[in-house]
Short mmCIF file of C-alpha atoms in Angstrom, two decimals:
data_model
loop_
_atom_site.label_atom_id
_atom_site.label_comp_id
_atom_site.label_asym_id
_atom_site.label_seq_id
_atom_site.Cartn_x
_atom_site.Cartn_y
_atom_site.Cartn_z
CA MET A 1 -0.24 -0.07 0.15
CA THR A 2 0.71 3.58 -0.83
CA ASN A 3 1.39 6.26 2.44
CA GLN A 4 -2.14 7.60 0.69
CA GLU A 5 -3.88 4.47 0.95
CA TYR A 6 -2.44 3.67 4.89
CA MET A 7 -3.39 8.17 5.13
CA GLN A 8 -6.59 7.23 4.68
CA ILE A 9 -7.39 4.54 6.93
CA ALA A 10 -5.77 6.86 9.45
CA LEU A 11 -7.92 9.72 8.10
CA SER A 12 -10.96 7.08 8.91
CA LEU A 13 -10.38 6.90 12.35
CA ALA A 14 -10.13 10.23 12.66
CA ALA A 15 -13.76 10.85 11.29
CA GLU A 16 -14.72 7.52 13.46
CA ALA A 17 -13.21 9.99 16.64
CA ALA A 18 -15.71 12.99 15.49
CA ALA A 19 -18.37 11.14 15.07
CA LEU A 20 -17.90 10.63 19.06
CA GLY A 21 -17.26 14.02 19.75
CA GLU A 22 -13.86 13.76 20.19
CA VAL A 23 -11.22 15.81 18.68
CA PRO A 24 -10.67 13.92 15.02
CA VAL A 25 -7.25 12.20 14.67
CA GLY A 26 -6.66 8.81 13.86
CA ALA A 27 -3.46 6.58 13.88
CA ILE A 28 -2.42 2.81 12.32
CA VAL A 29 0.63 1.08 12.44
CA VAL A 30 1.53 -0.97 9.93
CA LYS A 31 5.13 -3.76 9.36
CA ASP A 32 5.62 -5.38 7.08
CA ASN A 33 3.38 -3.63 4.85
CA GLU A 34 -0.36 -4.96 7.64
CA ILE A 35 -1.43 -3.03 9.73
CA ILE A 36 -0.97 -4.40 13.17
CA GLY A 37 -2.52 -1.18 15.23
CA ARG A 38 -4.74 1.10 15.30
CA GLY A 39 -6.27 3.98 17.34
CA CYS A 40 -8.55 7.20 17.20
CA ASN A 41 -8.15 10.24 20.12
CA ALA A 42 -10.51 9.06 23.45
CA PRO A 43 -9.36 11.23 26.32
CA ILE A 44 -12.72 13.26 26.41
CA SER A 45 -14.51 9.26 26.88
CA THR A 46 -11.99 7.21 28.72
CA HIS A 47 -10.84 10.26 31.00
CA ASP A 48 -7.47 9.66 30.46
CA PRO A 49 -5.69 12.32 29.02
CA SER A 50 -2.95 9.83 27.71
CA ALA A 51 -5.76 8.41 24.95
CA HIS A 52 -4.12 10.15 22.04
CA ALA A 53 -4.64 7.91 18.60
CA GLU A 54 -0.94 7.91 18.69
CA ILE A 55 -1.00 6.23 22.07
CA ARG A 56 -4.00 3.84 21.52
CA ALA A 57 -1.90 2.39 18.19
CA LEU A 58 0.76 1.71 19.76
CA ARG A 59 -0.32 -0.20 22.66
CA ASP A 60 -2.63 -2.01 20.20
CA ALA A 61 -0.08 -3.52 17.90
CA ALA A 62 2.21 -4.10 20.98
CA GLN A 63 -0.07 -6.35 22.55
CA ARG A 64 -0.90 -7.76 19.36
CA LEU A 65 3.22 -8.42 18.72
CA GLY A 66 3.30 -9.47 22.71
CA ASN A 67 6.43 -6.58 22.82
CA TYR A 68 6.72 -2.95 23.76
CA ARG A 69 9.51 -2.45 21.59
CA LEU A 70 7.81 -1.99 17.96
CA VAL A 71 11.25 -1.98 15.68
CA ASP A 72 10.49 -1.68 12.44
CA CYS A 73 7.34 -0.65 11.68
CA ALA A 74 5.80 2.69 10.54
CA LEU A 75 3.25 4.06 11.95
CA TYR A 76 1.09 7.01 9.87
CA VAL A 77 -1.04 10.07 12.10
CA THR A 78 -3.13 12.52 10.56
CA LEU A 79 -2.13 14.75 13.03
CA GLU A 80 0.83 15.61 14.52
CA PRO A 81 2.50 14.22 17.02
CA CYS A 82 2.81 16.03 20.35
CA ALA A 83 5.37 15.76 22.78
CA MET A 84 3.92 12.77 24.80
CA CYS A 85 3.34 11.10 21.74
CA ALA A 86 6.40 11.55 20.21
CA GLY A 87 8.01 10.17 22.90
CA ALA A 88 6.52 7.12 22.69
CA ILE A 89 6.88 6.64 19.77
CA GLN A 90 10.50 7.05 20.57
CA HIS A 91 10.23 4.49 23.35
CA ALA A 92 8.51 2.16 21.03
CA ARG A 93 11.13 1.73 18.39
CA ILE A 94 9.48 3.20 15.84
CA ALA A 95 11.70 3.25 12.45
CA ARG A 96 9.22 5.91 10.83
CA LEU A 97 6.92 8.18 11.29
CA VAL A 98 4.00 9.39 8.55
CA TYR A 99 1.56 12.59 9.32
CA GLY A 100 -0.86 14.59 7.56
CA ALA A 101 -1.09 18.29 8.60
CA PRO A 102 1.00 19.95 11.37
CA ASP A 103 0.26 21.09 14.89
CA LEU A 104 1.37 25.19 15.53
CA LYS A 105 0.21 24.90 18.57
CA THR A 106 1.43 22.22 19.96
CA GLY A 107 3.77 19.93 16.68
CA ALA A 108 6.70 18.40 18.28
CA CYS A 109 8.14 16.63 14.85
CA GLY A 110 9.13 20.25 13.72
CA SER A 111 6.99 22.65 14.47
CA VAL A 112 7.17 23.77 17.79
CA ILE A 113 9.56 21.98 18.53
CA ASP A 114 11.04 18.44 17.27
CA LEU A 115 11.84 16.16 19.40
CA MET A 116 12.48 13.27 16.21
CA ALA A 117 15.43 15.08 15.46
CA GLU A 118 17.13 15.75 19.65
CA LYS A 119 20.41 14.37 18.57
CA ARG A 120 21.12 13.66 22.37
CA LEU A 121 17.93 10.73 22.94
CA ASN A 122 19.04 7.88 21.95
CA HIS A 123 16.38 6.73 19.06
CA HIS A 124 15.87 8.60 15.95
CA VAL A 125 12.37 8.52 14.06
CA THR A 126 12.76 8.76 10.24
CA VAL A 127 10.32 11.62 9.34
CA GLU A 128 7.97 12.46 6.41
CA SER A 129 5.21 15.30 6.92
CA GLY A 130 2.60 16.52 4.52
CA VAL A 131 0.74 13.21 3.55
CA MET A 132 -2.51 14.18 2.76
CA ALA A 133 -2.28 16.96 4.98
CA GLN A 134 -5.18 18.63 3.72
CA GLN A 135 -7.12 16.72 4.04
CA CYS A 136 -6.22 15.55 7.41
CA GLY A 137 -5.70 19.60 8.26
CA GLU A 138 -9.61 20.18 6.63
CA LEU A 139 -11.29 17.35 8.81
CA LEU A 140 -9.72 18.93 12.21
CA SER A 141 -10.80 22.57 10.17
CA ALA A 142 -14.32 21.76 10.13
CA PHE A 143 -14.34 19.45 13.07
CA PHE A 144 -13.80 23.12 15.52
CA ALA A 145 -15.64 24.79 13.16
CA ALA A 146 -18.78 22.48 14.18
CA ARG A 147 -18.02 23.53 17.52
CA ARG A 148 -17.75 26.86 17.53
CA GLY A 149 -20.89 27.21 15.75
CA LYS A 150 -18.82 28.65 11.79
CA ALA A 151 -19.01 26.91 8.65
CA PRO A 152 -15.91 25.91 7.90
CA GLY A 153 -13.91 29.13 6.35
CA ASN A 154 -16.82 31.55 7.65
CA ASN A 155 -14.38 33.83 10.23
#
């Protein structure tokens, strides 16, 4: 599958989160061209501040593999990970991160800070950003516009 095809699956998980009233972020973990972990945002419904899409996908993959180390895996996520998620990605030993929209307020993979490029850390992740960024960003914009009671694009 292509990056776009994997990101489309992550977008469908993000739409599931939106339908539940959660910020629409979705993530999948891929190993050897097989999806081994899936997650969507759920901190509100689970009363768990760590229930970000990335964390949930990492947990799902780790359970499936029976190992907390996700060596040779890729993580696809619709929004640039925050510092918490970036740390979890590094601790899980993810090899490759592919994300859609940048997060200009809390992004920790280049937008606000770049934990993935920090040379003093012992694990480094290859990062590809901007995959289907427009579609990922539009889903988020529409969600927040609806929460504010505005149509997207009508500030």
